[in-house]
Amino acid sequence: MGDANAFRSAAANGQVGIDPDAAHTVLNKIRTGKDAVEALLNSSGVLAQPPKLGNNPVGNAMAAKFVQRADGGGDSYSSALQNLLGQYQAAEEGIVQAMARYHEIDQSSADPFRNA
């Protein structure tokens, strides 16, 4: 998640500016991806239901493992989706901030030429 957060920080600090007209397409794609991940997260609880593999030691162990991989911590499906959603959010915030900084950066870059 470092790259998305680094971009967001650079935008917040005024180190990056993006032309708002050019950025709208990217921003819309990020928001579409973010919406899709949120929908997957909302429905991921279905995967955390233990499958019916039979009431025996092997079936019970496999069912428990399935639930853990779907909705447990660490490298579970749900955790991976949360990580992806966080990256989408950081990228979205960075682009919005960079769009806001674009005109500031453009003006400050032009100032030396105006005073010449």
PDB file of C-alpha atoms in Angstrom:
ATOM      1  CA  MET A   1       0.000   0.000   0.000  1.00  0.00           C
ATOM      2  CA  GLY A   2       3.091   2.180   0.091  1.00  0.00           C
ATOM      3  CA  ASP A   3       2.861   3.486  -3.464  1.00  0.00           C
ATOM      4  CA  ALA A   4      -0.717   4.747  -3.173  1.00  0.00           C
ATOM      5  CA  ASN A   5       0.015   6.350   0.200  1.00  0.00           C
ATOM      6  CA  ALA A   6       3.241   7.903  -1.120  1.00  0.00           C
ATOM      7  CA  PHE A   7       1.313   9.394  -4.033  1.00  0.00           C
ATOM      8  CA  ARG A   8      -1.374  10.714  -1.670  1.00  0.00           C
ATOM      9  CA  SER A   9       1.294  12.288   0.569  1.00  0.00           C
ATOM     10  CA  ALA A  10       3.054  13.883  -2.389  1.00  0.00           C
ATOM     11  CA  ALA A  11      -0.239  15.341  -3.591  1.00  0.00           C
ATOM     12  CA  ALA A  12      -1.119  16.617  -0.111  1.00  0.00           C
ATOM     13  CA  ASN A  13       2.301  18.293   0.149  1.00  0.00           C
ATOM     14  CA  GLY A  14       1.904  20.008  -3.201  1.00  0.00           C
ATOM     15  CA  GLN A  15       4.589  17.955  -4.944  1.00  0.00           C
ATOM     16  CA  VAL A  16       2.175  16.595  -7.562  1.00  0.00           C
ATOM     17  CA  GLY A  17      -0.422  18.340  -9.651  1.00  0.00           C
ATOM     18  CA  ILE A  18      -2.726  16.788 -12.214  1.00  0.00           C
ATOM     19  CA  ASP A  19      -4.790  18.617 -14.804  1.00  0.00           C
ATOM     20  CA  PRO A  20      -8.384  18.096 -13.602  1.00  0.00           C
ATOM     21  CA  ASP A  21      -9.709  17.651 -17.131  1.00  0.00           C
ATOM     22  CA  ALA A  22      -7.243  14.849 -17.829  1.00  0.00           C
ATOM     23  CA  ALA A  23      -7.729  13.187 -14.437  1.00  0.00           C
ATOM     24  CA  HIS A  24     -11.498  12.692 -14.512  1.00  0.00           C
ATOM     25  CA  THR A  25     -11.304   9.475 -16.563  1.00  0.00           C
ATOM     26  CA  VAL A  26      -8.786   7.934 -14.166  1.00  0.00           C
ATOM     27  CA  LEU A  27     -10.777   9.098 -11.151  1.00  0.00           C
ATOM     28  CA  ASN A  28     -13.945   7.527 -12.553  1.00  0.00           C
ATOM     29  CA  LYS A  29     -12.142   4.221 -13.140  1.00  0.00           C
ATOM     30  CA  ILE A  30     -10.756   4.246  -9.603  1.00  0.00           C
ATOM     31  CA  ARG A  31     -14.220   4.903  -8.192  1.00  0.00           C
ATOM     32  CA  THR A  32     -15.700   2.096 -10.300  1.00  0.00           C
ATOM     33  CA  GLY A  33     -13.031  -0.295  -9.001  1.00  0.00           C
ATOM     34  CA  LYS A  34     -13.604   0.892  -5.443  1.00  0.00           C
ATOM     35  CA  ASP A  35     -17.354   0.290  -5.771  1.00  0.00           C
ATOM     36  CA  ALA A  36     -16.728  -3.228  -7.109  1.00  0.00           C
ATOM     37  CA  VAL A  37     -14.408  -4.076  -4.198  1.00  0.00           C
ATOM     38  CA  GLU A  38     -16.936  -2.714  -1.694  1.00  0.00           C
ATOM     39  CA  ALA A  39     -19.616  -4.917  -3.259  1.00  0.00           C
ATOM     40  CA  LEU A  40     -17.338  -7.950  -2.967  1.00  0.00           C
ATOM     41  CA  LEU A  41     -16.634  -7.109   0.673  1.00  0.00           C
ATOM     42  CA  ASN A  42     -20.339  -6.771   1.390  1.00  0.00           C
ATOM     43  CA  SER A  43     -20.978 -10.225  -0.035  1.00  0.00           C
ATOM     44  CA  SER A  44     -17.836 -11.910   1.302  1.00  0.00           C
ATOM     45  CA  GLY A  45     -19.670 -13.093   4.421  1.00  0.00           C
ATOM     46  CA  VAL A  46     -21.314 -15.756   2.278  1.00  0.00           C
ATOM     47  CA  LEU A  47     -17.901 -17.332   1.738  1.00  0.00           C
ATOM     48  CA  ALA A  48     -17.300 -17.538   5.482  1.00  0.00           C
ATOM     49  CA  GLN A  49     -20.030 -20.137   5.904  1.00  0.00           C
ATOM     50  CA  PRO A  50     -18.581 -23.578   6.527  1.00  0.00           C
ATOM     51  CA  PRO A  51     -19.175 -25.865   3.556  1.00  0.00           C
ATOM     52  CA  LYS A  52     -21.048 -29.092   4.156  1.00  0.00           C
ATOM     53  CA  LEU A  53     -18.280 -31.631   3.761  1.00  0.00           C
ATOM     54  CA  GLY A  54     -19.594 -34.230   6.161  1.00  0.00           C
ATOM     55  CA  ASN A  55     -19.432 -34.614   9.906  1.00  0.00           C
ATOM     56  CA  ASN A  56     -16.072 -36.339  10.183  1.00  0.00           C
ATOM     57  CA  PRO A  57     -12.601 -35.170  11.267  1.00  0.00           C
ATOM     58  CA  VAL A  58     -11.379 -34.437   7.743  1.00  0.00           C
ATOM     59  CA  GLY A  59     -14.585 -32.673   6.664  1.00  0.00           C
ATOM     60  CA  ASN A  60     -14.662 -30.605   9.849  1.00  0.00           C
ATOM     61  CA  ALA A  61     -10.998 -29.617   9.507  1.00  0.00           C
ATOM     62  CA  MET A  62     -11.451 -28.626   5.858  1.00  0.00           C
ATOM     63  CA  ALA A  63     -14.609 -26.636   6.638  1.00  0.00           C
ATOM     64  CA  ALA A  64     -12.836 -24.728   9.422  1.00  0.00           C
ATOM     65  CA  LYS A  65      -9.877 -23.979   7.141  1.00  0.00           C
ATOM     66  CA  PHE A  66     -12.234 -22.755   4.412  1.00  0.00           C
ATOM     67  CA  VAL A  67     -13.908 -20.304   6.808  1.00  0.00           C
ATOM     68  CA  GLN A  68     -10.535 -19.067   8.065  1.00  0.00           C
ATOM     69  CA  ARG A  69      -9.212 -18.452   4.525  1.00  0.00           C
ATOM     70  CA  ALA A  70     -12.393 -16.635   3.545  1.00  0.00           C
ATOM     71  CA  ASP A  71     -12.802 -14.321   6.492  1.00  0.00           C
ATOM     72  CA  GLY A  72      -9.867 -14.762   8.865  1.00  0.00           C
ATOM     73  CA  GLY A  73      -6.989 -12.409   9.402  1.00  0.00           C
ATOM     74  CA  GLY A  74      -3.703 -12.118   7.598  1.00  0.00           C
ATOM     75  CA  ASP A  75      -3.915 -13.418   4.058  1.00  0.00           C
ATOM     76  CA  SER A  76      -7.642 -14.141   3.909  1.00  0.00           C
ATOM     77  CA  TYR A  77      -9.893 -13.140   1.016  1.00  0.00           C
ATOM     78  CA  SER A  78     -11.516 -10.478   3.175  1.00  0.00           C
ATOM     79  CA  SER A  79      -8.147  -9.026   4.234  1.00  0.00           C
ATOM     80  CA  ALA A  80      -6.981  -8.904   0.611  1.00  0.00           C
ATOM     81  CA  LEU A  81     -10.133  -7.028  -0.353  1.00  0.00           C
ATOM     82  CA  GLN A  82      -9.678  -4.588   2.557  1.00  0.00           C
ATOM     83  CA  ASN A  83      -6.099  -3.945   1.402  1.00  0.00           C
ATOM     84  CA  LEU A  84      -7.234  -3.350  -2.175  1.00  0.00           C
ATOM     85  CA  LEU A  85      -9.982  -1.006  -1.005  1.00  0.00           C
ATOM     86  CA  GLY A  86      -7.424   0.954   1.016  1.00  0.00           C
ATOM     87  CA  GLN A  87      -5.233   1.334  -2.054  1.00  0.00           C
ATOM     88  CA  TYR A  88      -8.173   2.536  -4.135  1.00  0.00           C
ATOM     89  CA  GLN A  89      -9.074   5.052  -1.420  1.00  0.00           C
ATOM     90  CA  ALA A  90      -5.515   6.362  -1.143  1.00  0.00           C
ATOM     91  CA  ALA A  91      -5.250   6.694  -4.936  1.00  0.00           C
ATOM     92  CA  GLU A  92      -8.607   8.470  -5.124  1.00  0.00           C
ATOM     93  CA  GLU A  93      -7.633  10.912  -2.360  1.00  0.00           C
ATOM     94  CA  GLY A  94      -4.264  11.527  -4.004  1.00  0.00           C
ATOM     95  CA  ILE A  95      -5.791  12.297  -7.375  1.00  0.00           C
ATOM     96  CA  VAL A  96      -8.391  14.630  -5.854  1.00  0.00           C
ATOM     97  CA  GLN A  97      -5.643  16.461  -3.952  1.00  0.00           C
ATOM     98  CA  ALA A  98      -3.383  16.590  -7.005  1.00  0.00           C
ATOM     99  CA  MET A  99      -6.250  18.029  -9.041  1.00  0.00           C
ATOM    100  CA  ALA A 100      -6.722  20.720  -6.408  1.00  0.00           C
ATOM    101  CA  ARG A 101      -2.972  21.499  -6.432  1.00  0.00           C
ATOM    102  CA  TYR A 102      -2.701  21.659 -10.214  1.00  0.00           C
ATOM    103  CA  HIS A 103      -3.566  25.338 -10.551  1.00  0.00           C
ATOM    104  CA  GLU A 104      -1.329  26.306  -7.608  1.00  0.00           C
ATOM    105  CA  ILE A 105       1.644  24.500  -9.141  1.00  0.00           C
ATOM    106  CA  ASP A 106       0.884  25.910 -12.593  1.00  0.00           C
ATOM    107  CA  GLN A 107       0.713  29.471 -11.255  1.00  0.00           C
ATOM    108  CA  SER A 108       3.897  29.176  -9.182  1.00  0.00           C
ATOM    109  CA  SER A 109       5.754  27.732 -12.190  1.00  0.00           C
ATOM    110  CA  ALA A 110       4.654  30.657 -14.343  1.00  0.00           C
ATOM    111  CA  ASP A 111       5.486  33.378 -11.809  1.00  0.00           C
ATOM    112  CA  PRO A 112       9.231  33.665 -12.666  1.00  0.00           C
ATOM    113  CA  PHE A 113       8.328  34.287 -16.309  1.00  0.00           C
ATOM    114  CA  ARG A 114       5.785  36.960 -15.474  1.00  0.00           C
ATOM    115  CA  ASN A 115       8.280  38.994 -13.477  1.00  0.00           C
ATOM    116  CA  ALA A 116      10.989  38.845 -16.115  1.00  0.00           C
TER     117      ALA A 116
END
